[in-house]
Coordinates of C-alpha atoms in Angstrom, one line a residue:
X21 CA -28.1 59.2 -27.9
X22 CA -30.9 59.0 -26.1
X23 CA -32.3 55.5 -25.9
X24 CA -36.2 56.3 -26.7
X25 CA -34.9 58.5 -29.5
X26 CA -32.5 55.8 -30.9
X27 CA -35.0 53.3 -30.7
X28 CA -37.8 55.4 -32.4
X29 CA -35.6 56.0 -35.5
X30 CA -34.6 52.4 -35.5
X31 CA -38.2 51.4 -35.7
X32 CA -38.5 51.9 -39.1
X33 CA -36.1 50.4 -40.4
X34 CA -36.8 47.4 -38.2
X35 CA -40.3 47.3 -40.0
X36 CA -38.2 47.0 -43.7
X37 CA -36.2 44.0 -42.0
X38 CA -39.5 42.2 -41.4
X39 CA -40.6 42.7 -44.5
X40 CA -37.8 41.7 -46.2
X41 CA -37.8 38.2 -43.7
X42 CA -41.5 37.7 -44.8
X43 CA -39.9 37.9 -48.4
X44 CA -37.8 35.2 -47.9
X45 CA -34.6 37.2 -47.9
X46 CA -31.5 36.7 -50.1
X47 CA -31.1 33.0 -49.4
X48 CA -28.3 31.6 -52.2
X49 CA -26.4 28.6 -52.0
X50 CA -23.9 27.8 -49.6
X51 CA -20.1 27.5 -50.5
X52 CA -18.1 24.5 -49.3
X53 CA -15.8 24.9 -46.3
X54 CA -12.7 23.7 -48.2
X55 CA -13.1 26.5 -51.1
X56 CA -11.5 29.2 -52.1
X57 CA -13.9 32.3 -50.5
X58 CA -13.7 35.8 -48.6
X59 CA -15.4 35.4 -45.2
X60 CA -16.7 39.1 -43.9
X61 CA -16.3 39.3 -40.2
X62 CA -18.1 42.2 -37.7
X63 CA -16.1 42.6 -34.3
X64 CA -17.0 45.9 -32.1
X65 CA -14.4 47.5 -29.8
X66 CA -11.5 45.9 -28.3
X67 CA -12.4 43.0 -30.6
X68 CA -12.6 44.4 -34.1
X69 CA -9.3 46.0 -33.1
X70 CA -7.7 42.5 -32.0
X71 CA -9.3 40.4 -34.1
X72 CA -7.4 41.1 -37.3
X73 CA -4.0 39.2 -35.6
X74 CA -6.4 36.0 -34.9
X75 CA -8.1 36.0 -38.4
X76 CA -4.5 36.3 -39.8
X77 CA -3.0 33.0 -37.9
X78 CA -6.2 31.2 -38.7
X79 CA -5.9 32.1 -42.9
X80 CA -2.2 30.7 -42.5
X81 CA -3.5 27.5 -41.8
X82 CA -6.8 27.9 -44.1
X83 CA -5.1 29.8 -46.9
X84 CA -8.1 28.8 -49.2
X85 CA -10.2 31.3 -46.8
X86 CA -9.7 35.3 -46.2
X87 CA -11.1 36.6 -43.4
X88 CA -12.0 40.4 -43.9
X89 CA -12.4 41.7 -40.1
X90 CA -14.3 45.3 -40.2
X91 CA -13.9 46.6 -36.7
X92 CA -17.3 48.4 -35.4
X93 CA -17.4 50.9 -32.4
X94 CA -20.2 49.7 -29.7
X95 CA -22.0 53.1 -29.9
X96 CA -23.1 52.5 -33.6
X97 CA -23.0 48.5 -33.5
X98 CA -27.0 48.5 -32.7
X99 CA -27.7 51.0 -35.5
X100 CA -25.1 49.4 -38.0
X101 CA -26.4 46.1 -37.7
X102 CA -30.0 46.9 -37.9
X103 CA -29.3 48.4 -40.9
X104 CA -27.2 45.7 -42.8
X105 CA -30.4 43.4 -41.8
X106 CA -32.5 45.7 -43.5
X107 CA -30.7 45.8 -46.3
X108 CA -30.2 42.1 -46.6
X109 CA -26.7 43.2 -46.0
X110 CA -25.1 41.3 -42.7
X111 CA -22.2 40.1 -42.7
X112 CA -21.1 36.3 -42.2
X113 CA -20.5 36.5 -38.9
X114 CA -21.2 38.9 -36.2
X115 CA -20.1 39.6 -33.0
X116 CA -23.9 40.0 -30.8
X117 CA -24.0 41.6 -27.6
X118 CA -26.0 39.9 -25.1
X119 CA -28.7 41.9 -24.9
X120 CA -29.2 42.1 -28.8
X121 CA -29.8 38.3 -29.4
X122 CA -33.7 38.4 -29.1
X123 CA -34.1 41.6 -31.0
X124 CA -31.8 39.8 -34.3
X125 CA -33.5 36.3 -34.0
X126 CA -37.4 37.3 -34.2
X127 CA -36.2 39.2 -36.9
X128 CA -35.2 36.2 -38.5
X129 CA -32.0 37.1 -39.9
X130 CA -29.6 34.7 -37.9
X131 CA -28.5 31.1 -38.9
X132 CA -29.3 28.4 -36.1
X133 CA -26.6 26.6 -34.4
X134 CA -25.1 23.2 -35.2
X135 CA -25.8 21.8 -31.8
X136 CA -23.9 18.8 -33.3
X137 CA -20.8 21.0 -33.9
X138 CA -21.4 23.3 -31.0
X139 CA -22.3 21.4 -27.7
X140 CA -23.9 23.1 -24.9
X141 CA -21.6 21.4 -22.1
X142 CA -18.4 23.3 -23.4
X143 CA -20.0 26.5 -22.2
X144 CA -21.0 28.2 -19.1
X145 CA -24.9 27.6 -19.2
X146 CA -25.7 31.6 -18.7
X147 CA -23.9 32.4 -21.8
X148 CA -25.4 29.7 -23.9
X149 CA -29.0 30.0 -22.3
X150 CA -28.6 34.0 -22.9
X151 CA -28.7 32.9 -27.1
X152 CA -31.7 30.3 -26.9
X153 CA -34.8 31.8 -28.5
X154 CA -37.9 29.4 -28.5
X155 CA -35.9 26.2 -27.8
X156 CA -33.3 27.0 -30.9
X157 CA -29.8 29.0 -30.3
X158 CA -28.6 31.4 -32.7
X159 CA -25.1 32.2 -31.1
X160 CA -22.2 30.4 -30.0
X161 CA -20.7 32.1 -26.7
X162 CA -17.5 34.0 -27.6
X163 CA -16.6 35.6 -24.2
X164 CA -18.4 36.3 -21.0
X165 CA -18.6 38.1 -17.9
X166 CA -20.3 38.9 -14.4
X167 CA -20.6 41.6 -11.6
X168 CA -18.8 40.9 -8.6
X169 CA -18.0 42.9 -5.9
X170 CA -15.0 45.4 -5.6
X171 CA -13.9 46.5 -2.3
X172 CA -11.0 48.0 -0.5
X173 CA -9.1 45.7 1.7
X174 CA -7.2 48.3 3.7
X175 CA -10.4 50.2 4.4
X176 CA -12.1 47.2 5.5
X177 CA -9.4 46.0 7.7
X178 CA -9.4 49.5 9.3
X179 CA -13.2 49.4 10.1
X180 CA -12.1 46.1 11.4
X181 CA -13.3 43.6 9.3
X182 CA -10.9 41.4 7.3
X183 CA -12.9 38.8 4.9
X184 CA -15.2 39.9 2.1
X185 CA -19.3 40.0 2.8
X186 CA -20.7 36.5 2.3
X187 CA -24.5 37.6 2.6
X188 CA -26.4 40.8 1.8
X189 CA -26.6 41.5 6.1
X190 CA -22.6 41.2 5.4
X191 CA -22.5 43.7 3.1
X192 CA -24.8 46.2 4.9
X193 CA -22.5 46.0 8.0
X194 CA -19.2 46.3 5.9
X195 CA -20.6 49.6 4.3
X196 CA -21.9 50.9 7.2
X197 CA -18.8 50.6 9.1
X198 CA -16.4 51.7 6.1
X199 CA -18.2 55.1 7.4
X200 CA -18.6 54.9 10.9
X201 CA -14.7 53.3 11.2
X202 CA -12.7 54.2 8.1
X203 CA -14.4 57.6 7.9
X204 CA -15.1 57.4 4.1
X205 CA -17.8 59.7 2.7
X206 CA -19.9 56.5 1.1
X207 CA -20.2 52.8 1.8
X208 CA -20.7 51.3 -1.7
X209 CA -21.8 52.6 -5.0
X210 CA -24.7 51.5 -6.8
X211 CA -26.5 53.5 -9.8
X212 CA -29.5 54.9 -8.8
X213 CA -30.7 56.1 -11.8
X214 CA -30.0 56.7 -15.8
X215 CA -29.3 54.3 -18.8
X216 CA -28.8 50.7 -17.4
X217 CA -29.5 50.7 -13.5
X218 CA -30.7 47.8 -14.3
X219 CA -27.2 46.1 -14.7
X220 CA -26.4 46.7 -10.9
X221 CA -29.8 45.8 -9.2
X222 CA -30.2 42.4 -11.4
X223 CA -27.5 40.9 -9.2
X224 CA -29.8 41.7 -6.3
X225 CA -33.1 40.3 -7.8
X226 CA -31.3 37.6 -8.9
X227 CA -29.5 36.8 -5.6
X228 CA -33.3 36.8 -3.8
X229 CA -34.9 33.7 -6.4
X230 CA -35.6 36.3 -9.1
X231 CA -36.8 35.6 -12.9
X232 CA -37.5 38.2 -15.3
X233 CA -40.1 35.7 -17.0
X234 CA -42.0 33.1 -16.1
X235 CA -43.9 31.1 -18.5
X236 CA -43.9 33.4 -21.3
X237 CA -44.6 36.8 -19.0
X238 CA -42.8 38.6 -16.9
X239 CA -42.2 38.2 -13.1
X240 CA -41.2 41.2 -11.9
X241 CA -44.0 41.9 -9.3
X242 CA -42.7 38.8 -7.5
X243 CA -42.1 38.5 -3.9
X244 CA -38.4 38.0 -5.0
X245 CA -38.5 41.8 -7.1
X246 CA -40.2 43.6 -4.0
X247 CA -37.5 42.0 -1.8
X248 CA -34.3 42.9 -4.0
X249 CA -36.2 46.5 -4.7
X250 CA -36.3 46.6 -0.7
X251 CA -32.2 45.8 -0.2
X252 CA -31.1 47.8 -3.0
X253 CA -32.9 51.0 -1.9
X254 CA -31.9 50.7 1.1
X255 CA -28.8 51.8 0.9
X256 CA -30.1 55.1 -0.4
X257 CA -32.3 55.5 2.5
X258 CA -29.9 54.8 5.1
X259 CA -27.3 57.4 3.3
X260 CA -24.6 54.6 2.5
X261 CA -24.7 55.2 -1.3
X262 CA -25.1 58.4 -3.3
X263 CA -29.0 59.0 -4.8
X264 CA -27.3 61.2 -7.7
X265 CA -24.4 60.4 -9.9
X266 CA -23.8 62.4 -13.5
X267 CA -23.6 60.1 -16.5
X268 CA -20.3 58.8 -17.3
X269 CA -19.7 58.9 -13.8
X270 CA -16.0 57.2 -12.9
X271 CA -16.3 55.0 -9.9
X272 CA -12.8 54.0 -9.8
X273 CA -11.5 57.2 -9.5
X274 CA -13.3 57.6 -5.7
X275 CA -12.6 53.9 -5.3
X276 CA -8.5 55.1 -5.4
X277 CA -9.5 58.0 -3.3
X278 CA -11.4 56.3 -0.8
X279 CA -14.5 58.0 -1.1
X280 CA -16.3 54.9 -2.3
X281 CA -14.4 51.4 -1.2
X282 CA -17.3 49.2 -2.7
X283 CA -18.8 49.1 -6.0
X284 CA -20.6 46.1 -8.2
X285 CA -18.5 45.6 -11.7
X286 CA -17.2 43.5 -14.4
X287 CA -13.4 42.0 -15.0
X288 CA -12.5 44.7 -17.1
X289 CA -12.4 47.1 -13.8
X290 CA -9.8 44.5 -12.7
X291 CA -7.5 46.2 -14.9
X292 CA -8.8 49.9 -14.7
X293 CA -7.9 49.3 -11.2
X294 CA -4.5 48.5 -11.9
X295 CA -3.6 50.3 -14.6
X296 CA -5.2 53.8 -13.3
X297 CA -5.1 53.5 -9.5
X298 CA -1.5 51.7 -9.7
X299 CA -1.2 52.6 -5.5
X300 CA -3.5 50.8 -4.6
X301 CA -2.3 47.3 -5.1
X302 CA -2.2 45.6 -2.4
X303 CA -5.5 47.2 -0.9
X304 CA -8.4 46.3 -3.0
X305 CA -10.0 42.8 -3.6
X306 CA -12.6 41.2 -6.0
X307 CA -15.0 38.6 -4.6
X308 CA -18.4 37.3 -5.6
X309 CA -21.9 38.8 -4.8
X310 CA -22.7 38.4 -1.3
X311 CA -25.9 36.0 -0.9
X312 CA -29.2 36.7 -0.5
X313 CA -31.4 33.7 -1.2
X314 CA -28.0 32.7 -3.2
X315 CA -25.2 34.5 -5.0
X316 CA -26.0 34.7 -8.0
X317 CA -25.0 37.2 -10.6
X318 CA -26.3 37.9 -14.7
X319 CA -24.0 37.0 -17.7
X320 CA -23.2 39.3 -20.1
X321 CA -20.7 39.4 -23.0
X322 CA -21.1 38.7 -26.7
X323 CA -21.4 35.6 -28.7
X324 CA -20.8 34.9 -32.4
X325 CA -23.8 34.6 -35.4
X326 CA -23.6 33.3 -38.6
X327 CA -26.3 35.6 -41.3
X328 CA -28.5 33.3 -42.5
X329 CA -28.1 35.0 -46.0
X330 CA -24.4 34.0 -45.8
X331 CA -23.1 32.3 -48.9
X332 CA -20.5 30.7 -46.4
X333 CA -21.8 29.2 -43.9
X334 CA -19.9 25.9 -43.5
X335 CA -16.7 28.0 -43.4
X336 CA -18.4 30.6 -40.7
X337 CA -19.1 27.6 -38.5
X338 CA -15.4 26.8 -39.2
X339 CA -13.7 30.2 -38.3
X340 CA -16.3 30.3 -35.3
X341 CA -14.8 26.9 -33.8
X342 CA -11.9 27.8 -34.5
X343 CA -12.5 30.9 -32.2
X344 CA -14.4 28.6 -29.7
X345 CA -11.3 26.4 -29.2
X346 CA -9.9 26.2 -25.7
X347 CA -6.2 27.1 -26.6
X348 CA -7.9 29.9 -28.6
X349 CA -9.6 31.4 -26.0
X350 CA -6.8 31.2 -23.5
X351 CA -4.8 32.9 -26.2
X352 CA -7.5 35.7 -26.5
X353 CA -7.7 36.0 -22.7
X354 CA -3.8 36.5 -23.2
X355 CA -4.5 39.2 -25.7
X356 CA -8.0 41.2 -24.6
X357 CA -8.6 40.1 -20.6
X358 CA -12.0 38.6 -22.3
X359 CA -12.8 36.1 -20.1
X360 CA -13.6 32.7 -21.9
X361 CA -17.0 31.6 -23.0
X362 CA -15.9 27.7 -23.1
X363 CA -14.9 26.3 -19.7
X364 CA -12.2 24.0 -20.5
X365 CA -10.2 27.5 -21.6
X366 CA -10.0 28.0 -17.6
X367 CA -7.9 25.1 -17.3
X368 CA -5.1 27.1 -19.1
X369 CA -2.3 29.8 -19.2
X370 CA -2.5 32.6 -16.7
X371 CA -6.6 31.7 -16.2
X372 CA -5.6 28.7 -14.2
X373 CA -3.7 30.3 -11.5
X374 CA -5.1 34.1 -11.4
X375 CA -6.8 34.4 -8.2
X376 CA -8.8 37.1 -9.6
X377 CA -9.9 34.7 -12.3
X378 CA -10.8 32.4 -10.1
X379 CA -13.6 34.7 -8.6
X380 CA -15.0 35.4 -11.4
X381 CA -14.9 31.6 -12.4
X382 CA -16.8 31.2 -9.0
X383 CA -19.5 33.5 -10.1
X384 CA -19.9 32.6 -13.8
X385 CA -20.9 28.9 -12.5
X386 CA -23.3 29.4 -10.9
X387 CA -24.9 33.3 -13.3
X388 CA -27.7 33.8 -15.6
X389 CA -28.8 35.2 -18.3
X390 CA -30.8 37.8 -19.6
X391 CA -33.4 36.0 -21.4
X392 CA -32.7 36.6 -25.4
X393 CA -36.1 38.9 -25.7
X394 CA -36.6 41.1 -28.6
X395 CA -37.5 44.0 -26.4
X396 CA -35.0 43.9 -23.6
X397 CA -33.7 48.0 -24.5
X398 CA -37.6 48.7 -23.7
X399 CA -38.0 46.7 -20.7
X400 CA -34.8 47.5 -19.4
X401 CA -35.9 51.0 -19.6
X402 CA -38.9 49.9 -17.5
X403 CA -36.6 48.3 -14.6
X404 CA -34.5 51.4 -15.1
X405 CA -37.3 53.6 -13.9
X406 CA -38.4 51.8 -11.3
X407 CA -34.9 51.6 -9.6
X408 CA -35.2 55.2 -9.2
X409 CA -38.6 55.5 -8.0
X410 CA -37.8 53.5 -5.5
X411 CA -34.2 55.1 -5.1
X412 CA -35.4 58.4 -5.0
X413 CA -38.1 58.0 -2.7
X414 CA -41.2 58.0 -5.0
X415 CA -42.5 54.9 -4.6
X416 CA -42.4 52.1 -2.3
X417 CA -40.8 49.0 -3.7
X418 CA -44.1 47.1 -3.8
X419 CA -45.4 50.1 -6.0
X420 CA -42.1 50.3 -8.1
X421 CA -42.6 46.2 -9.2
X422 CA -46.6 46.4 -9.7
X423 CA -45.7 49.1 -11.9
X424 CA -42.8 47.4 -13.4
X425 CA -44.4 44.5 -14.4
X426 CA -47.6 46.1 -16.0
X427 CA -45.5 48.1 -18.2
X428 CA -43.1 45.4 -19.4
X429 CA -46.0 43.0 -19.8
X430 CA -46.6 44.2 -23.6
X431 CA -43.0 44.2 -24.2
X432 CA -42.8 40.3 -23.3
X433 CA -44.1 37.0 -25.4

């Protein structure tokens, strides 16, 4: 769907949730932890598939609690959840994308955090910062996840190079000679335009000193947005990454084939790589973002929320703990590749010798967030459009963020 149209429809029904809020919503009294009760559970993808196993270990040793785990697809999780909240009808816990954690807490539908249950510290500080609205968070981190950089070894080695970029003049030079020396038809992939360019050039902005807000507004005409605008375009300009790419577009296919030997993605291309390009191990790496003014990458992932018109919240911040728990979430990183929200969960199984754990590790430490803002689909859009003014040549990148920043200025505060 497109997103303007998907979010117009969705306005109205956002307009009943407030309403409802201003009501008072459901409220009802909370059942005990140690009663008998039926605790309804949203996961989406991968997770509401998986889940189900995990909900069933933890009622073995809780057999006073069910756990009734309704798997939800991603493309209608937005939708599906806007509606239960309008109808007053969420359930007990949630799984919450990152980028939906501003929209759910204005509305005022999520239960606050037990910061003396859940402690910041346990947590990588971009995935707990992503859920913080006004001072209060309203999700505990479940799993997480960064951009790195993806790159072909062999290639690189055959351009004559033989350690990953450390700095964005690094990674200019490496794609520039993947063409000039391995002959391959681009030097990197980055998304020049369509839903979500954002996700590729926030590494860069971020990597210059970049904040999307600054005391309540946003900063996106900063000297820091001009300069990562600057970098990112040009690699359009000099011809080293395509300026059009159809939607759906599958990088990993012309990463196996050489046509594209670096790209800017998450863990789970880790194993897309090896499950679908199965000759190239061997010849590919993952390392973390070369540095501007540092390397530094945004968090992403989902975290866990608790209705605030749940009968059951003592037992949803039981079940979420539960899920929070170190072994837990090595065990889940065993099951899903979901990289752990909680730290101490590195420190364990196959996370605490993987190298390619370890880069991501590397990255996570030192990520942000996206700031939990009820409007990020709308401002995102914004960024989106001027990534391809300036990719496309319609705009100069000190255009593209005065431009950027007047439109999401009504969007933010």
């Amino acid at each position: 769907m497109h997103r303007t149209t998907g979010k117009a429809s969705a306005a109205l029904v956002l307009a009943a949730v407030l309403s409802l809020s201003a009501c008072g919503g459901s409220g009802g009294s909370d059942v005990a932890a140690d009663e008998k009760q039926t605790l309804t559970v949203w996961a989406m993808g991968t997770e509401g598939e998986k889940l189900g196993a995990v909900a069933a270990e933890y009622q073995k040793k809780n057999p006073h609690i069910t756990v009734k785990v309704t798997p939800v697809g991603w493309d209608v999780a937005h939708q599906k959840l806007v509606s239960a909240a309008a109808a007053g009808k969420l359930p007990d816990v949630a799984q919450m994308g990152s980028t939906f954690m501003g929209e759910f807490a204005e509305l005022g539908v999520l239960e606050p955090v037990d910061t003396a249950k859940f402690k910041k510290d346990d947590f990588f500080a971009a995935s707990w910062d992503g859920n913080v609205v006004d001072g209060k968070a309203y999700g505990v981190p479940w799993y997480t996840e960064a951009r790195v950089l993806y790159y072909r070894t062999d290639l690189a080695e055959q351009a004559g190079i033989t350690k990953p970029p450390a700095t964005w003049a690094e990674l200019s030079a490496l794609a520039t000679a993947y063409q000039k020396q391995a002959d391959t038809t681009w030097g990197i992939s980055l998304q020049p335009y369509n839903l979500d360019a954002w996700q590729n050039w926030l590494p860069f902005f971020y990597s210059a000193g970049g904040e999307l807000t600054k005391d309540g507004k946003p900063a996106l005409d900063s000297e820091a947005a001009v300069t990562a605008l600057k970098e990112y375009g040009a690699y359009f300009d000099k011809g080293l990454a395509k300026k059009s790419v159809q939607p759906g577009y599958d990088v990993v296919k012309d990463f196996g084939n050489g046509s594209v030997p670096m790209f800017l993605s998450g863990p789970w291309q880790s194993t897309n790589i090896a499950e679908n390009q199965p000759e190239l191990k061997g010849k590919w790496a993952a390392a973390p973002l070369p540095a501007g003014a540092s390397s530094t990458s945004w968090a992403g992932g989902s975290s866990l929320v608790v209705s605030k018109d749940s009968e059951h919240k003592a037992a949803a911040a039981d079940f979420i703990a539960h899920l929070s728990e170190p072994a837990t979430q090595a065990d889940w990183y065993e099951r899903t590749t979901d990289l752990p929200a909680n730290k101490a969960a590195w420190d364990q199984g196959k996370l605490a010798t993987d190298p390619m754990a370890k880069v991501f590790r590397t990255q996570l430490e030192s990520a942000k967030a996206i700031p939990a803002l009820a409007k990020w689909a709308e401002i995102g859009s914004k960024i989106d459009e001027a990534i391809e003014s300036v990719t496309q040549g319609k705009a100069t990148p000190e255009q593209a963020a005065k431009k950027m920043q007047s439109e999401t200025a009504p969007l933010v505060g």
